[in-house]
Structures are given as C-alpha cells and as structure tokens.
Amino acid sequence: MRQTILAVLSLSTIAALLTGCGGDMVLLNSKGPVGQGQSNLMMTAIYLMLLVVIPSVIMALWFSWKYRASNKDADYKPTWAHSTAIEIVVWGVPVIIIGILAWLTWWGSHKYDPYRPLESDKAPLTIQVIAEQFKWIFVYPEQNIATVNEVRFPEKTPLSFKITSNFTMNSFFIPQLGGQIYAMAGMQTHLHLMADQPGVFRGMSSNYSGYGFSQMHFKAYSVTEAEFTQWVDAVKAGKGTGVNPEAIQKGILDQAELATLKDGDRSKHQIEALVHRAQAAGDAEALAKAEAMKPFPNKPHPVTYYSSVEPKLFETVINRYMSNYHGADHSATAEHGSQAHAANAHATASVEE
C-alpha cells in the first residue's frame, strides 16, 4: 500500500510539472518546427504509456481495498490460476502500444533527422559552430563575421548549423528550437533548426566536457530580417557594441586569435595538486611548469564579435585533426589552402551524405 501511495504521488508530481506548474519547461515550450515536433512526439509517447500506467495504479488501489483482510465478502479462490480475458488485456494492450511507439520512432527519426534540411521558401542561413575550450564560436561564412557565446539569426529562416570541435567531444543544444547533436574534433556534424518568432533562447552544452563545462552556455537571438541585417552591418563595421553594449568588439578572427581563446590549462584544484606533488618530490622543473599553468575560468567567456574571419577557418580546424589520415599537416591556410579544403571534403564526405 505504501508503494502504491508513493507511485500516485510521483505521477501527480509529474503531471503538475507537465502542465506547466513546475515553471518554464523549455522542452515543452518550443519555438520552432523541429522543437515543436519533437515535443509532440515526446508527449504522444507519454500519453500512450499512461494508458498502461493509470489503469495499473487504479487497479492496484482497487485490489488493495477490495481484498483487504477486513473484507469478508471478497471472493476467495485459492485454486484460481488462469483467465484468458486477463491474458489478452495484459499482453495485447502493451503489444499494441509498443507497435505504435515503434512506428512513431521510425517516422520521427526520419522526419526530424538533424541532417535533413527544413522545407521553406527562404534560403537557409549557414552558421559554422566550433566547440572551443569551454566556449562556443559561431562563424558566418556568407557574412564573413564571427561571434563567441552568442548567435543571432532571422526568424522564420532555416538555419544550417555545421558543427565541429577544437577541443574534446561536446554537444550543441538549443532546447526550445530542437534536439542536440555532438561536436567532435576532426568531424563535421549538421543540425537544421528554425525559430517561428523573435525571442531569446538558451543555448548550452549538454555533454560533460571538463571542469569548465558549466560555463559553456550562450544566448540565441531570433530577430527580424531587418534587425539581423543591421546587426551584421554593425559587426562588420566594428560597431557591434552598439547592438549589444555588453559585448566586446574585435577585428579579425584568425589562427592566432583562435589560439588565444583556449582558456587555462587545468582546473584550480588540479594545479594545486600538481604544485603540491612537485614540492613533495623536490622537482624544481615540474614545480615551475605547474606554477606557470593557468586555471580554467570560473565564469563564461564574454560575448565577443569579430568583424572578419580568416578564409576557411572552420575547415582548417577540422583538417588539423585529420593530418594523420592524409600524411601531411593540413593546418596551414596560406600555402596549402586548396589542399586543406580537398582533405576536409574527403574527411567529411561520409558525414555529409
């Protein structure tokens, strides 16, 4: 009886949360066709499973009451062993529900495939995403600008995100617009999203990647086309702070600038442990090396705008990790630009397909 009461309370709590009483649940407050579709699939699956859960809870309560020790009028059948009707219900209903869920899973996997372009009368906006050490870098190849920890795009316009990592494996996620997808060094993944209306959405990393993981969040701004054009022009002119006063405006994002975006070498506790170990061992060289390390930041990297971007910067980041497969260093962008581009096309062909 105690377990039954706990089950009822748990279901009541979940129901309250799903109806919005628990606050702004972003997964159920979608602002785009992909996020809305995925949210509908999730709720459909929950409703189907409740077809089993709710009757089971009701019957458990009813059976406990009807066959309680004080009820002398309840039927007593110690030799009862089988009921065809019960077997049909117990096995038939779950089989039907599982079949429906299987079909929904197959249909939803194809309908909301992150690699599948969205249908629209507008041309998609391409945004290249680089997961850097505890921050997100967004490159707009068509506009020739870049940002750190902020992304802006026009409403009702398909977004084609091309994603990689210049660090450990990570996961790119804007919950209100759609599902997450991994960012991996030496690889390129795709994600297609769209916002139905203007707004500010929370973006994050949904994959633990180290001590600075909690700092990897950003704001995604859905704005009108006129506001987007105005913002792009302001950033290109070096006046991005006129749109966002809290941002930092810089010039070109090239390889040298990209290298400065790696924050720290170890966490504060790791550095202290290395210093203590070197002192205990009397190793002056290791001590000097440990003391020279910079700790990971304890707050997010400030929003930064770049008025221009080094050509093929995104491809260069991918090729840097593919040099072992092609027998050469493809990180150079000047002398070997065309070769690096060809190597990247080969390395990511399977992903693009």
Coordinates of C-alpha atoms in Angstrom, one line a residue:
M1 CA 0.0 0.0 0.0
R2 CA 2.9 2.3 0.8
Q3 CA 4.4 1.7 -2.6
T4 CA 1.1 2.5 -4.3
I5 CA 0.7 5.8 -2.5
L6 CA 4.3 6.8 -3.5
A7 CA 3.5 5.8 -7.1
V8 CA 0.4 8.0 -7.1
L9 CA 2.3 11.0 -5.6
S10 CA 5.0 10.6 -8.2
L11 CA 2.5 10.6 -11.0
S12 CA 0.8 13.6 -9.6
T13 CA 4.1 15.5 -9.4
I14 CA 5.0 14.6 -13.0
A15 CA 1.5 15.7 -14.1
A16 CA 1.9 19.0 -12.4
L17 CA 5.3 19.6 -14.0
L18 CA 4.0 18.7 -17.5
T19 CA 1.1 21.1 -17.2
G20 CA 3.5 23.9 -16.5
C21 CA 3.1 24.2 -12.7
G22 CA 6.8 23.5 -12.4
G23 CA 7.9 26.6 -14.2
D24 CA 9.2 27.2 -17.8
M25 CA 10.0 23.7 -19.1
V26 CA 11.8 24.6 -22.3
L27 CA 11.3 21.2 -23.9
L28 CA 7.6 21.7 -23.7
N29 CA 7.7 25.4 -24.7
S30 CA 9.2 25.0 -28.2
K31 CA 9.5 28.0 -30.5
G32 CA 10.4 26.2 -33.8
P33 CA 9.0 23.5 -36.0
V34 CA 11.7 21.0 -35.1
G35 CA 11.4 21.6 -31.4
Q36 CA 7.6 21.5 -31.5
G37 CA 7.6 18.3 -33.5
Q38 CA 10.0 16.6 -31.1
S39 CA 7.9 17.9 -28.1
N40 CA 4.7 16.5 -29.7
L41 CA 6.4 13.1 -30.2
M42 CA 7.5 13.0 -26.5
M43 CA 4.1 13.9 -25.2
T44 CA 2.4 11.4 -27.5
A45 CA 4.7 8.7 -26.1
I46 CA 3.9 9.7 -22.6
Y47 CA 0.2 9.7 -23.2
L48 CA 0.4 6.2 -24.7
M49 CA 2.4 4.9 -21.8
L50 CA -0.1 6.4 -19.3
L51 CA -2.7 4.1 -20.9
V52 CA -1.0 1.3 -19.1
V53 CA 0.3 3.2 -16.0
I54 CA -3.0 4.9 -14.9
P55 CA -5.2 1.7 -15.1
S56 CA -2.5 -0.2 -13.3
V57 CA -2.4 2.3 -10.5
I58 CA -6.2 2.4 -10.2
M59 CA -6.4 -1.4 -10.2
A60 CA -3.7 -1.7 -7.6
L61 CA -5.6 0.7 -5.3
W62 CA -8.9 -1.1 -6.0
F63 CA -7.5 -4.6 -5.5
S64 CA -5.8 -3.5 -2.2
W65 CA -9.2 -2.1 -1.0
K66 CA -11.4 -4.9 -2.2
Y67 CA -9.2 -7.8 -0.9
R68 CA -8.2 -6.2 2.4
A69 CA -8.2 -8.6 5.4
S70 CA -11.3 -7.0 6.9
N71 CA -13.5 -7.5 3.8
K72 CA -15.1 -10.9 4.5
D73 CA -17.4 -10.6 1.4
A74 CA -14.5 -10.7 -1.1
D75 CA -14.2 -13.8 -3.3
Y76 CA -11.7 -16.3 -2.1
K77 CA -10.4 -18.6 -4.9
P78 CA -7.2 -20.2 -3.8
T79 CA -7.1 -22.6 -6.8
W80 CA -7.6 -19.8 -9.4
A81 CA -4.8 -19.9 -12.0
H82 CA -5.8 -18.6 -15.4
S83 CA -8.0 -16.1 -17.2
T84 CA -8.0 -15.8 -21.0
A85 CA -9.5 -12.3 -20.9
I86 CA -6.9 -11.1 -18.5
E87 CA -4.1 -12.6 -20.6
I88 CA -5.4 -10.9 -23.7
V89 CA -5.5 -7.5 -22.0
V90 CA -2.2 -7.9 -20.2
W91 CA -0.3 -8.9 -23.3
G92 CA -2.4 -7.3 -26.1
V93 CA -2.6 -3.7 -24.9
P94 CA 1.2 -3.4 -24.3
V95 CA 2.0 -5.0 -27.7
I96 CA -0.3 -2.5 -29.5
I97 CA 1.3 0.4 -27.6
I98 CA 4.8 -0.8 -28.4
G99 CA 3.9 -1.2 -32.0
I100 CA 2.5 2.4 -32.2
L101 CA 5.6 3.7 -30.4
A102 CA 7.9 1.8 -32.8
W103 CA 6.2 3.4 -35.8
L104 CA 6.3 6.9 -34.2
T105 CA 10.0 6.3 -33.5
W106 CA 10.7 5.3 -37.1
W107 CA 8.6 8.2 -38.5
G108 CA 10.1 10.8 -36.1
S109 CA 13.7 9.7 -36.7
H110 CA 13.3 10.4 -40.4
K111 CA 11.0 13.5 -40.1
Y112 CA 13.3 15.2 -37.6
D113 CA 16.6 13.9 -38.8
P114 CA 19.1 16.7 -37.8
Y115 CA 20.8 16.3 -41.2
R116 CA 17.5 16.8 -43.1
P117 CA 17.1 20.4 -44.5
L118 CA 13.9 22.2 -43.5
E119 CA 11.3 23.0 -46.1
S120 CA 11.0 26.7 -46.6
D121 CA 10.7 29.3 -49.4
K122 CA 13.7 31.1 -47.8
A123 CA 17.3 30.2 -48.4
P124 CA 19.0 28.7 -45.3
L125 CA 21.5 30.6 -43.3
T126 CA 24.7 28.7 -42.8
I127 CA 26.4 29.1 -39.4
Q128 CA 29.6 27.2 -38.6
V129 CA 29.9 26.2 -35.0
I130 CA 33.2 25.4 -33.2
A131 CA 33.2 24.0 -29.7
E132 CA 36.2 25.6 -28.2
Q133 CA 37.6 25.1 -24.7
F134 CA 34.5 25.9 -22.6
K135 CA 33.0 28.4 -25.1
W136 CA 31.2 28.4 -28.4
I137 CA 32.4 30.1 -31.6
F138 CA 30.0 30.9 -34.4
V139 CA 31.3 31.7 -37.8
Y140 CA 29.0 33.2 -40.5
P141 CA 30.9 32.3 -43.8
E142 CA 28.4 34.2 -46.0
Q143 CA 28.6 37.4 -43.9
N144 CA 32.3 37.0 -43.1
I145 CA 31.8 37.7 -39.3
A146 CA 32.1 35.6 -36.2
T147 CA 30.9 35.7 -32.6
V148 CA 31.7 34.0 -29.3
N149 CA 29.0 32.8 -27.0
E150 CA 26.2 34.5 -28.9
V151 CA 24.4 33.6 -32.1
R152 CA 21.8 35.7 -34.0
F153 CA 19.6 34.8 -36.9
P154 CA 16.4 36.0 -38.6
E155 CA 13.1 34.5 -37.6
K156 CA 11.3 32.0 -39.9
T157 CA 14.6 31.3 -41.8
P158 CA 16.1 27.8 -41.9
L159 CA 19.4 27.5 -40.1
S160 CA 22.0 25.1 -41.3
F161 CA 24.5 24.6 -38.5
K162 CA 27.8 22.9 -39.4
I163 CA 29.4 21.8 -36.2
T164 CA 32.9 20.6 -35.1
S165 CA 35.1 20.8 -32.1
N166 CA 38.6 22.2 -31.5
F167 CA 38.6 20.6 -28.1
T168 CA 37.1 17.4 -26.6
M169 CA 33.8 16.0 -27.7
N170 CA 30.9 18.2 -26.9
S171 CA 27.2 18.6 -27.6
F172 CA 25.4 21.6 -29.2
F173 CA 21.9 22.2 -27.8
I174 CA 19.2 24.9 -28.1
P175 CA 16.4 23.2 -26.3
Q176 CA 13.5 25.4 -27.4
L177 CA 14.4 25.0 -31.1
G178 CA 15.4 21.3 -31.4
G179 CA 17.5 18.4 -30.3
Q180 CA 21.2 18.3 -29.5
I181 CA 23.9 17.0 -31.8
Y182 CA 27.6 16.2 -31.0
A183 CA 30.6 18.3 -31.8
M184 CA 33.7 16.2 -32.5
A185 CA 37.2 17.1 -33.4
G186 CA 38.1 16.2 -36.9
M187 CA 34.5 15.7 -37.9
Q188 CA 31.6 17.8 -39.1
T189 CA 28.0 17.2 -38.0
H190 CA 24.9 19.0 -39.2
L191 CA 21.9 20.4 -37.4
H192 CA 18.9 22.1 -39.1
L193 CA 16.7 24.4 -37.0
M194 CA 14.3 27.3 -37.3
A195 CA 12.6 29.8 -35.0
D196 CA 9.0 30.7 -35.6
Q197 CA 9.1 34.0 -33.9
P198 CA 11.5 36.6 -32.4
G199 CA 12.9 35.8 -29.0
V200 CA 16.0 34.9 -26.9
F201 CA 16.7 31.2 -26.4
R202 CA 19.1 29.5 -24.1
G203 CA 21.9 27.5 -25.7
M204 CA 24.2 25.1 -23.9
S205 CA 26.5 22.2 -23.9
S206 CA 24.6 19.0 -23.0
N207 CA 27.7 16.8 -22.8
Y208 CA 30.1 17.0 -19.8
S209 CA 33.5 18.0 -21.1
G210 CA 35.5 19.0 -18.1
Y211 CA 35.8 21.5 -15.2
G212 CA 34.6 24.4 -17.3
F213 CA 31.6 22.6 -18.7
S214 CA 29.1 24.7 -16.7
Q215 CA 30.4 27.9 -18.4
M216 CA 29.5 26.6 -21.9
H217 CA 26.2 28.4 -22.4
F218 CA 25.2 31.1 -24.8
K219 CA 22.2 33.1 -26.0
A220 CA 20.5 32.5 -29.3
Y221 CA 18.7 35.6 -30.6
S222 CA 15.9 35.2 -33.1
V223 CA 15.3 38.7 -34.7
T224 CA 13.6 40.2 -37.7
E225 CA 15.4 40.2 -41.0
A226 CA 15.9 44.0 -40.8
E227 CA 17.4 43.7 -37.3
F228 CA 19.7 40.8 -38.4
T229 CA 21.0 42.9 -41.4
Q230 CA 21.6 45.8 -39.1
W231 CA 23.5 43.7 -36.6
V232 CA 25.7 42.1 -39.3
D233 CA 26.5 45.6 -40.7
A234 CA 27.3 46.9 -37.3
V235 CA 29.7 43.9 -36.5
K236 CA 31.4 44.2 -39.9
A237 CA 31.9 48.0 -39.3
G238 CA 33.4 47.3 -35.8
K239 CA 30.4 48.7 -34.0
G240 CA 28.8 45.6 -32.7
T241 CA 28.6 47.0 -29.2
G242 CA 26.0 49.4 -30.5
V243 CA 23.6 46.5 -30.7
N244 CA 24.9 44.7 -27.6
P245 CA 26.7 47.0 -25.2
E246 CA 27.9 44.1 -23.1
A247 CA 29.8 42.5 -26.0
I248 CA 33.4 43.0 -26.9
Q249 CA 34.2 44.1 -30.5
K250 CA 37.4 42.8 -32.1
G251 CA 38.9 42.7 -35.6
I252 CA 39.8 39.5 -37.5
L253 CA 39.3 36.0 -36.1
D254 CA 42.4 34.2 -37.5
Q255 CA 44.5 31.3 -36.3
A256 CA 46.5 33.5 -33.9
E257 CA 43.3 34.9 -32.3
L258 CA 41.7 31.4 -32.2
A259 CA 44.7 30.1 -30.2
T260 CA 44.1 32.8 -27.6
L261 CA 40.5 31.6 -27.0
K262 CA 41.8 28.5 -25.2
D263 CA 41.2 29.4 -21.5
G264 CA 43.5 27.8 -19.0
D265 CA 45.4 24.5 -18.7
R266 CA 43.9 22.7 -15.7
S267 CA 41.4 23.3 -13.0
K268 CA 42.5 25.2 -9.9
H269 CA 42.4 22.0 -7.8
Q270 CA 44.4 20.1 -10.4
I271 CA 47.1 22.8 -10.5
E272 CA 47.3 22.9 -6.7
A273 CA 47.7 19.1 -6.6
L274 CA 50.5 19.3 -9.2
V275 CA 52.3 22.0 -7.3
H276 CA 52.0 20.0 -4.0
R277 CA 53.2 16.9 -5.7
A278 CA 56.2 18.7 -7.3
Q279 CA 57.1 20.3 -3.9
A280 CA 56.9 17.0 -2.1
A281 CA 59.2 15.4 -4.7
G282 CA 61.6 18.3 -4.8
D283 CA 61.2 18.5 -8.6
A284 CA 62.0 22.1 -9.5
E285 CA 61.3 21.7 -13.2
A286 CA 57.8 20.2 -12.6
L287 CA 57.1 22.8 -9.9
A288 CA 57.9 25.7 -12.3
K289 CA 55.8 24.1 -15.0
A290 CA 52.8 23.6 -12.6
E291 CA 53.1 27.2 -11.3
A292 CA 53.1 28.5 -14.9
M293 CA 49.7 26.9 -15.6
K294 CA 46.6 29.0 -15.8
P295 CA 43.4 27.7 -14.2
F296 CA 40.2 27.2 -16.1
P297 CA 37.8 30.2 -15.8
N298 CA 35.0 30.2 -13.3
K299 CA 32.7 32.3 -15.4
P300 CA 31.6 32.3 -19.1
H301 CA 33.8 33.9 -21.7
P302 CA 32.3 37.4 -22.6
V303 CA 30.3 37.7 -25.8
T304 CA 32.8 38.8 -28.5
Y305 CA 32.2 40.0 -32.1
Y306 CA 34.7 39.7 -34.9
S307 CA 34.4 42.0 -37.9
S308 CA 36.0 39.5 -40.3
V309 CA 37.2 35.9 -40.4
E310 CA 40.2 34.2 -41.8
P311 CA 39.1 32.3 -45.0
K312 CA 38.3 28.6 -44.4
L313 CA 38.9 28.9 -40.7
F314 CA 36.3 26.2 -40.0
E315 CA 37.8 23.8 -42.5
T316 CA 41.2 24.4 -41.1
V317 CA 40.0 23.4 -37.6
I318 CA 38.7 20.1 -38.9
N319 CA 41.8 19.4 -41.0
R320 CA 44.1 20.0 -38.1
Y321 CA 42.9 16.7 -36.6
M322 CA 42.9 14.9 -39.9
S323 CA 46.6 15.3 -40.8
N324 CA 47.5 11.8 -39.6
Y325 CA 45.0 10.3 -42.1
H326 CA 46.3 12.3 -45.0
G327 CA 50.0 12.1 -44.3
A328 CA 50.6 15.8 -44.0
D329 CA 49.9 18.8 -41.8
H330 CA 46.7 20.5 -43.2
S331 CA 46.5 23.2 -40.5
A332 CA 48.3 25.7 -42.8
T333 CA 45.9 28.1 -44.5
A334 CA 48.1 30.1 -46.8
E335 CA 50.3 27.7 -48.8
H336 CA 48.1 24.7 -48.6
G337 CA 44.6 26.2 -48.6
S338 CA 43.3 24.3 -51.5
Q339 CA 44.8 21.1 -50.3
A340 CA 43.3 21.5 -46.9
H341 CA 39.9 22.1 -48.4
A342 CA 40.1 19.0 -50.5
A343 CA 41.2 17.0 -47.5
N344 CA 38.2 18.3 -45.5
A345 CA 35.8 17.4 -48.3
H346 CA 37.1 13.8 -48.2
A347 CA 37.2 13.6 -44.5
T348 CA 33.6 14.7 -44.0
A349 CA 32.1 13.1 -47.1
S350 CA 30.5 10.2 -45.1
V351 CA 29.0 12.7 -42.6
E352 CA 27.6 14.9 -45.3
E353 CA 26.0 12.0 -47.1

